[in-house]
XYZ file of C-alpha atoms in Angstrom:
471
model
C -9.379 -162.728 67.165
C -8.171 -159.455 65.661
C -4.496 -158.607 65.400
C -4.916 -155.965 68.121
C -6.756 -158.471 70.307
C -4.009 -161.037 69.844
C -1.349 -158.477 70.786
C -3.256 -157.451 73.902
C -3.710 -161.072 74.974
C -0.021 -161.691 74.384
C 0.852 -158.780 76.671
C -1.486 -160.101 79.383
C 0.143 -163.514 78.999
C 3.665 -162.099 79.417
C 2.622 -160.220 82.554
C 0.821 -163.331 83.815
C 3.992 -165.422 83.499
C 5.842 -163.410 86.133
C 6.555 -165.882 88.913
C 9.004 -164.700 91.583
C 10.464 -167.578 93.595
C 10.124 -167.882 97.346
C 13.360 -167.091 99.172
C 13.886 -167.512 102.914
C 10.166 -167.489 103.690
C 9.173 -164.569 101.453
C 8.650 -163.825 97.772
C 10.846 -160.890 96.704
C 8.754 -158.703 94.445
C 11.431 -156.954 92.376
C 9.842 -157.370 88.954
C 6.127 -156.960 89.825
C 6.949 -153.862 91.853
C 8.905 -152.153 89.079
C 6.266 -153.191 86.551
C 3.511 -151.547 88.636
C 5.576 -148.369 88.816
C 6.094 -148.427 85.045
C 2.330 -148.879 84.489
C 1.760 -145.880 86.730
C 4.038 -143.829 84.478
C 2.010 -144.828 81.427
C -1.221 -143.889 83.233
C 0.303 -140.465 83.990
C 1.268 -139.950 80.331
C 5.004 -139.838 81.089
C 7.687 -140.724 78.510
C 8.257 -144.388 77.693
C 11.966 -144.506 78.597
C 13.309 -143.358 81.947
C 16.903 -142.992 83.122
C 18.421 -145.645 85.368
C 19.186 -143.176 88.154
C 15.511 -142.189 88.397
C 14.415 -145.825 88.326
C 16.932 -146.692 91.034
C 15.733 -143.995 93.419
C 12.072 -144.911 92.876
C 12.628 -148.655 93.215
C 14.728 -148.389 96.370
C 11.937 -146.462 98.083
C 9.266 -148.901 96.889
C 11.280 -151.969 97.922
C 11.682 -150.699 101.476
C 7.927 -150.391 102.005
C 6.332 -152.923 99.630
C 9.026 -155.327 98.424
C 8.370 -158.323 100.729
C 12.034 -159.231 100.831
C 13.143 -157.358 97.707
C 16.582 -155.882 98.361
C 16.611 -152.132 97.655
C 20.295 -152.395 96.736
C 19.625 -154.620 93.722
C 17.407 -152.275 91.726
C 19.465 -153.270 88.714
C 17.885 -156.727 88.841
C 14.338 -155.830 87.687
C 15.610 -153.034 85.432
C 17.640 -155.631 83.534
C 15.755 -158.929 83.927
C 12.390 -157.611 82.756
C 13.996 -157.818 79.295
C 14.036 -161.609 79.651
C 10.319 -161.455 80.403
C 9.906 -159.670 77.048
C 8.293 -156.707 78.773
C 11.149 -154.200 78.838
C 14.011 -152.840 76.850
C 17.231 -151.075 77.854
C 18.630 -148.430 75.534
C 22.422 -148.508 75.288
C 22.726 -151.998 76.771
C 25.764 -152.693 74.579
C 27.820 -150.165 76.566
C 27.248 -151.874 79.913
C 29.747 -154.159 81.635
C 28.219 -157.446 82.804
C 29.059 -159.280 86.011
C 31.432 -162.245 85.843
C 28.436 -164.565 85.565
C 26.979 -162.479 82.755
C 23.560 -162.313 84.405
C 23.265 -158.552 84.702
C 25.291 -155.330 84.403
C 27.538 -154.202 87.223
C 26.194 -151.413 89.366
C 29.247 -149.255 88.570
C 28.641 -149.501 84.824
C 24.944 -148.760 85.269
C 25.786 -145.628 87.236
C 28.429 -144.604 84.681
C 26.340 -145.160 81.541
C 22.977 -144.251 83.112
C 20.981 -146.107 80.395
C 17.294 -145.575 79.812
C 14.751 -148.370 80.121
C 11.029 -148.875 79.713
C 8.260 -150.863 78.086
C 8.787 -152.180 74.580
C 7.599 -149.464 72.199
C 4.676 -151.473 70.769
C 3.455 -152.402 74.253
C 3.717 -148.811 75.449
C 1.633 -147.524 72.568
C -0.940 -150.274 73.111
C -1.218 -149.478 76.842
C -1.724 -145.790 76.054
C -4.383 -146.573 73.446
C -6.197 -149.181 75.572
C -6.455 -147.917 79.182
C -8.515 -150.963 80.223
C -5.528 -153.179 79.316
C -3.274 -151.107 81.570
C -5.750 -151.287 84.455
C -6.407 -155.020 84.022
C -2.668 -155.765 83.969
C -2.039 -153.676 87.067
C -4.990 -155.262 88.870
C -3.750 -158.781 88.090
C -0.342 -157.904 89.577
C -2.059 -156.570 92.684
C -4.167 -159.722 93.095
C -1.235 -162.095 92.735
C 1.541 -160.243 94.552
C 0.158 -157.399 96.694
C -2.992 -158.894 98.208
C -4.261 -157.337 100.421
C -3.179 -154.019 98.942
C -0.941 -152.201 101.414
C -1.939 -148.689 102.378
C -0.119 -146.187 100.208
C 1.003 -148.639 97.515
C -1.266 -147.340 94.754
C -0.207 -143.772 95.428
C 3.452 -144.794 95.530
C 3.265 -146.330 92.037
C 1.068 -143.595 90.586
C -2.102 -145.670 90.202
C -4.232 -144.296 93.040
C -6.393 -142.074 90.832
C -7.336 -144.888 88.458
C -7.434 -147.980 90.701
C -8.299 -147.005 94.280
C -11.566 -148.776 95.087
C -11.801 -150.087 91.511
C -9.070 -152.720 91.245
C -11.467 -155.688 91.344
C -13.661 -154.170 88.620
C -10.582 -153.658 86.404
C -9.907 -157.394 86.190
C -11.182 -159.129 83.067
C -13.383 -161.067 82.691
C -15.900 -159.703 85.172
C -18.314 -161.984 87.070
C -21.316 -162.741 84.891
C -19.278 -163.023 81.683
C -20.753 -165.794 79.535
C -19.239 -167.809 76.689
C -20.641 -170.590 74.552
C -17.729 -172.972 75.218
C -14.173 -173.255 76.500
C -12.696 -172.343 73.104
C -14.500 -168.995 73.221
C -13.047 -168.339 76.688
C -9.581 -169.289 75.437
C -9.907 -166.972 72.442
C -10.857 -164.066 74.715
C -8.693 -164.644 77.783
C -6.132 -167.344 77.021
C -5.317 -170.198 79.351
C -6.115 -173.733 78.224
C -9.111 -175.213 76.443
C -9.910 -178.474 78.195
C -8.547 -178.910 81.714
C -10.919 -178.226 84.582
C -8.279 -176.400 86.642
C -5.807 -173.855 85.298
C -4.985 -170.168 84.874
C -6.206 -167.786 82.229
C -3.536 -165.725 80.466
C -3.287 -163.364 83.449
C -2.005 -166.226 85.617
C -5.004 -166.275 87.976
C -6.469 -169.748 88.525
C -9.876 -170.743 87.151
C -11.935 -173.861 87.828
C -14.616 -175.048 85.400
C -17.695 -176.989 86.510
C -19.740 -178.598 83.721
C -23.039 -180.279 84.593
C -22.552 -182.549 81.570
C -18.960 -183.363 82.523
C -17.578 -186.355 84.428
C -17.234 -184.674 87.839
C -19.782 -184.479 90.661
C -19.440 -180.738 91.361
C -22.339 -179.304 93.334
C -23.533 -176.697 95.802
C -23.418 -177.830 99.415
C -27.035 -178.006 100.585
C -28.123 -175.236 102.934
C -25.025 -173.100 102.267
C -23.487 -170.991 99.519
C -20.375 -173.203 99.545
C -19.342 -175.159 96.450
C -18.012 -178.724 96.404
C -15.650 -178.907 93.443
C -14.145 -182.276 92.493
C -10.447 -182.416 91.630
C -8.395 -183.107 88.513
C -7.843 -186.616 87.107
C -10.199 -188.760 85.050
C -9.045 -192.315 85.817
C -7.947 -193.919 89.076
C -7.354 -192.313 92.460
C -6.633 -188.605 92.143
C -3.211 -187.382 93.214
C -2.082 -184.051 94.619
C -0.427 -182.993 91.364
C -1.216 -180.969 88.215
C -4.465 -179.041 88.779
C -4.893 -180.418 92.296
C -1.407 -179.210 93.247
C -2.284 -175.785 91.865
C -5.416 -175.631 94.029
C -3.399 -176.772 97.060
C -1.075 -173.828 96.456
C -4.069 -171.482 96.188
C -5.383 -172.905 99.460
C -2.055 -172.429 101.254
C -1.577 -168.883 99.970
C -5.270 -167.926 100.179
C -5.314 -167.015 96.509
C -8.613 -166.241 94.827
C -9.987 -168.636 92.210
C -12.433 -167.884 89.400
C -15.391 -170.290 89.408
C -16.967 -171.017 86.007
C -20.116 -173.106 85.630
C -22.010 -174.524 82.669
C -25.514 -175.922 83.290
C -26.731 -178.760 81.093
C -27.365 -177.362 77.621
C -26.177 -173.906 78.646
C -23.097 -171.697 78.385
C -20.069 -171.256 80.609
C -20.505 -168.352 83.018
C -17.889 -166.834 85.296
C -20.187 -167.037 88.294
C -18.062 -165.786 91.154
C -14.680 -165.323 92.729
C -14.008 -167.976 95.367
C -11.433 -168.913 97.980
C -10.616 -172.494 99.060
C -11.586 -173.195 102.685
C -11.221 -176.997 102.885
C -9.838 -180.053 101.067
C -11.367 -183.550 101.397
C -10.674 -187.026 100.044
C -13.970 -188.721 99.124
C -15.319 -191.661 97.132
C -16.339 -190.952 93.550
C -16.474 -192.628 90.154
C -14.010 -192.146 87.325
C -14.751 -192.024 83.610
C -14.761 -195.856 83.505
C -17.522 -195.785 86.147
C -15.128 -197.381 88.641
C -14.937 -196.229 92.241
C -11.880 -194.201 93.224
C -10.709 -191.647 95.780
C -10.959 -188.078 94.561
C -10.452 -184.612 95.949
C -13.407 -182.484 96.968
C -12.377 -178.841 97.224
C -14.686 -176.593 99.240
C -14.952 -173.140 97.647
C -16.422 -170.129 99.441
C -17.772 -167.423 97.103
C -16.436 -163.882 97.644
C -17.365 -160.624 95.957
C -13.791 -159.687 95.153
C -10.413 -161.410 94.803
C -8.894 -158.949 97.287
C -8.623 -160.328 100.802
C -9.531 -157.135 102.628
C -13.039 -157.311 101.122
C -13.838 -160.860 102.291
C -16.711 -161.194 104.799
C -16.202 -162.361 108.387
C -17.867 -165.710 107.613
C -15.235 -166.527 104.986
C -12.438 -165.343 107.265
C -13.733 -167.722 109.936
C -13.643 -170.639 107.475
C -10.074 -169.734 106.543
C -8.949 -169.462 110.164
C -10.402 -172.925 110.855
C -8.754 -174.484 107.786
C -5.618 -176.418 108.705
C -4.574 -176.889 105.063
C -4.580 -180.680 105.387
C -6.504 -183.276 103.353
C -9.377 -184.574 105.479
C -9.835 -188.188 104.405
C -13.516 -189.145 104.381
C -12.626 -192.528 102.852
C -10.558 -193.526 105.881
C -11.813 -196.706 107.526
C -14.159 -197.512 104.641
C -13.891 -199.498 101.432
C -14.940 -198.846 97.871
C -18.765 -198.527 97.810
C -19.218 -201.604 95.564
C -21.769 -204.417 95.544
C -21.081 -206.925 98.324
C -22.712 -210.114 99.669
C -25.168 -209.982 102.568
C -22.595 -210.708 105.285
C -19.998 -208.339 103.946
C -22.717 -205.739 103.411
C -23.315 -205.737 107.152
C -19.626 -205.272 107.895
C -19.281 -202.520 105.339
C -22.414 -200.796 106.651
C -20.909 -200.718 110.131
C -17.640 -199.344 108.739
C -19.563 -196.482 107.172
C -21.546 -195.860 110.370
C -18.333 -195.742 112.398
C -16.852 -193.292 109.925
C -19.925 -191.090 110.350
C -19.636 -191.279 114.138
C -15.901 -190.540 114.037
C -16.437 -187.422 111.939
C -19.252 -186.401 114.242
C -16.945 -186.593 117.254
C -14.347 -184.478 115.423
C -16.834 -181.732 114.571
C -16.632 -178.714 116.818
C -20.075 -177.537 117.760
C -20.586 -173.931 116.867
C -17.376 -173.672 114.847
C -17.293 -172.487 111.265
C -16.262 -175.998 110.177
C -19.408 -177.678 111.524
C -21.376 -177.095 108.314
C -18.612 -178.575 106.141
C -18.044 -181.549 108.453
C -21.777 -182.275 108.555
C -22.007 -182.253 104.756
C -19.191 -184.740 104.228
C -20.321 -186.858 107.158
C -23.681 -187.091 105.418
C -21.976 -188.416 102.252
C -20.826 -191.593 104.052
C -24.156 -191.818 105.857
C -25.924 -191.728 102.481
C -23.627 -194.437 101.130
C -24.588 -196.580 104.132
C -28.318 -196.025 103.618
C -28.100 -196.859 99.908
C -26.197 -200.031 100.787
C -28.866 -200.953 103.310
C -31.695 -200.304 100.837
C -30.285 -202.756 98.236
C -31.742 -200.639 95.422
C -35.331 -200.593 96.735
C -37.514 -197.938 98.322
C -37.404 -198.529 102.100
C -41.050 -197.573 102.634
C -42.715 -200.989 103.195
C -46.010 -199.557 101.917
C -44.564 -198.148 98.686
C -47.210 -198.401 95.960
C -45.043 -197.187 93.089
C -42.111 -198.968 91.466
C -39.730 -199.446 94.430
C -36.999 -201.212 92.427
C -37.028 -199.101 89.250
C -33.669 -197.900 87.885
C -32.247 -195.242 85.561
C -30.932 -195.976 82.057
C -27.473 -196.714 83.503
C -28.853 -199.056 86.162
C -28.731 -196.759 89.196
C -31.686 -196.950 91.608
C -34.092 -194.023 91.537
C -33.839 -193.321 95.255
C -33.473 -190.201 97.359
C -31.880 -190.339 100.810
C -33.440 -188.070 103.412
C -33.349 -187.488 107.160
C -36.517 -188.795 108.789
C -36.413 -186.265 111.629
C -34.986 -183.072 110.154
C -31.579 -181.877 111.371
C -33.106 -178.466 112.065
C -35.418 -180.134 114.583
C -32.694 -182.073 116.342
C -32.624 -185.121 114.088
C -29.423 -187.152 114.155
C -27.120 -187.111 111.118
C -26.805 -190.917 111.142
C -28.160 -193.844 109.053
C -30.520 -194.721 111.927
C -32.296 -191.419 111.197
C -32.066 -191.663 107.398
C -34.102 -193.475 104.791
C -33.908 -194.237 101.044
C -37.176 -193.455 99.275
C -38.500 -193.368 95.739
C -39.468 -189.839 94.620
C -43.184 -190.440 95.309
C -42.670 -191.724 98.868
C -40.168 -188.928 99.472
C -42.825 -186.392 98.463
C -45.366 -187.993 100.817
C -42.845 -188.030 103.680
C -42.042 -184.342 103.067
C -45.423 -182.759 102.346
C -48.123 -185.440 102.279
C -51.126 -185.200 104.607
C -50.082 -188.540 106.183
C -46.444 -187.538 106.617
C -46.474 -187.689 110.445
C -47.689 -191.311 110.383
C -45.220 -192.228 107.641
C -42.293 -190.611 109.477
C -42.985 -192.691 112.607
C -43.164 -195.831 110.476
C -39.926 -194.991 108.667
C -38.097 -194.450 111.957
C -39.070 -197.982 112.952
C -37.993 -199.371 109.569
C -34.610 -197.628 109.714
C -33.992 -198.858 113.264
C -34.853 -202.467 112.368
C -32.754 -202.403 109.185
C -29.843 -200.895 111.096
C -30.107 -203.592 113.776
C -30.305 -206.371 111.203
C -27.181 -205.224 109.363
C -25.373 -204.792 112.665
C -26.169 -208.422 113.553
C -25.135 -209.776 110.143
C -21.809 -207.968 110.461
C -21.005 -210.283 113.389
C -21.556 -213.482 111.441
C -18.417 -215.593 110.876
């Protein structure tokens, strides 16, 4: 990275570290608000330093309309404290009288001295020379603290001419950006190099899905939703670290960048997303041991700004209760069991499927998500029932063949399709080798095979139900 590039990234990082604390149900926006106003001055070509009295008048007006709890009477707070954020300097600070706690100057001394303040000189020159840096910094503040953008805000801070209708495009990187690895992303945009969940330098959260990584991230079949597995390599995942960050994004409806790397490919910033559900599901850790892990459901959006999100995404968000929906409840680790216990475990999984089915609200926006995760337990049940073999009794291939790591080469499918009224239950599902699956799906004898498979599934289901009752 060049010296100029390093300086620009450092500025983005300092802006990204702004983190106002919630107070009495709101997040007072003293510092972000004054910083937006200062960026507007740079965009207008105004002098770097501005007198306190002018800042005070401007800030008091902004705080009334856009401050979200910021007290107009404490304009001295951002004027002074932005120095601690290494974004601001105050000329003549040595002449000011500090409060008894020493945290900031007294208002009387500020009015008497009328000091000038503004961006650090090097930052100001860099923002003037690199307009994209100014716009990206302003856009990141808007995403994090003023989302959706209130009517009149951009005009009030002097950024309407450069950002109205273009704030999302000002954020860097843009969707479609591609990098050979995580180090290249870190060099360009900061953040961290290895964790799957974390912010870039601008403070906006990113998640990274790697097809060659240890997590079972995937698209949810039949939708554009993404199932993204949580943070934590060994043992049950906890709602901390990256998972806690995503929970905060879910609660606050904050946008998340979704990066994806296909096997043998490069990392691409594929889309902005918003979290619409959180599940607890069975998965395997890096020791190949079963554990409970978070499955975050991400809905792609075209922009990180809430007022641009489509009605479908809004419906998902309205239906989201912010709780963890536990799809492992009532079931045990999907491990190898003896024939009697297999029957009991199979019934546990079937009951879990039926319970989730009863909780689903027909026609609601959550139905698609509930059906997907209900199918996960149903598929576990079918694989348990199949005991590693193709369930087509007339299979002519290699019904018990396995992969290099010993997993059966089986595909679970609905016998009667859901679209045609088929039930999302193990009684209507079958485990097939790829060849039999192809015949069942598009073979000339598929109608005959489907009737036969329905009978097989029913008999297998009945047998396991009976064995579950053995002492």
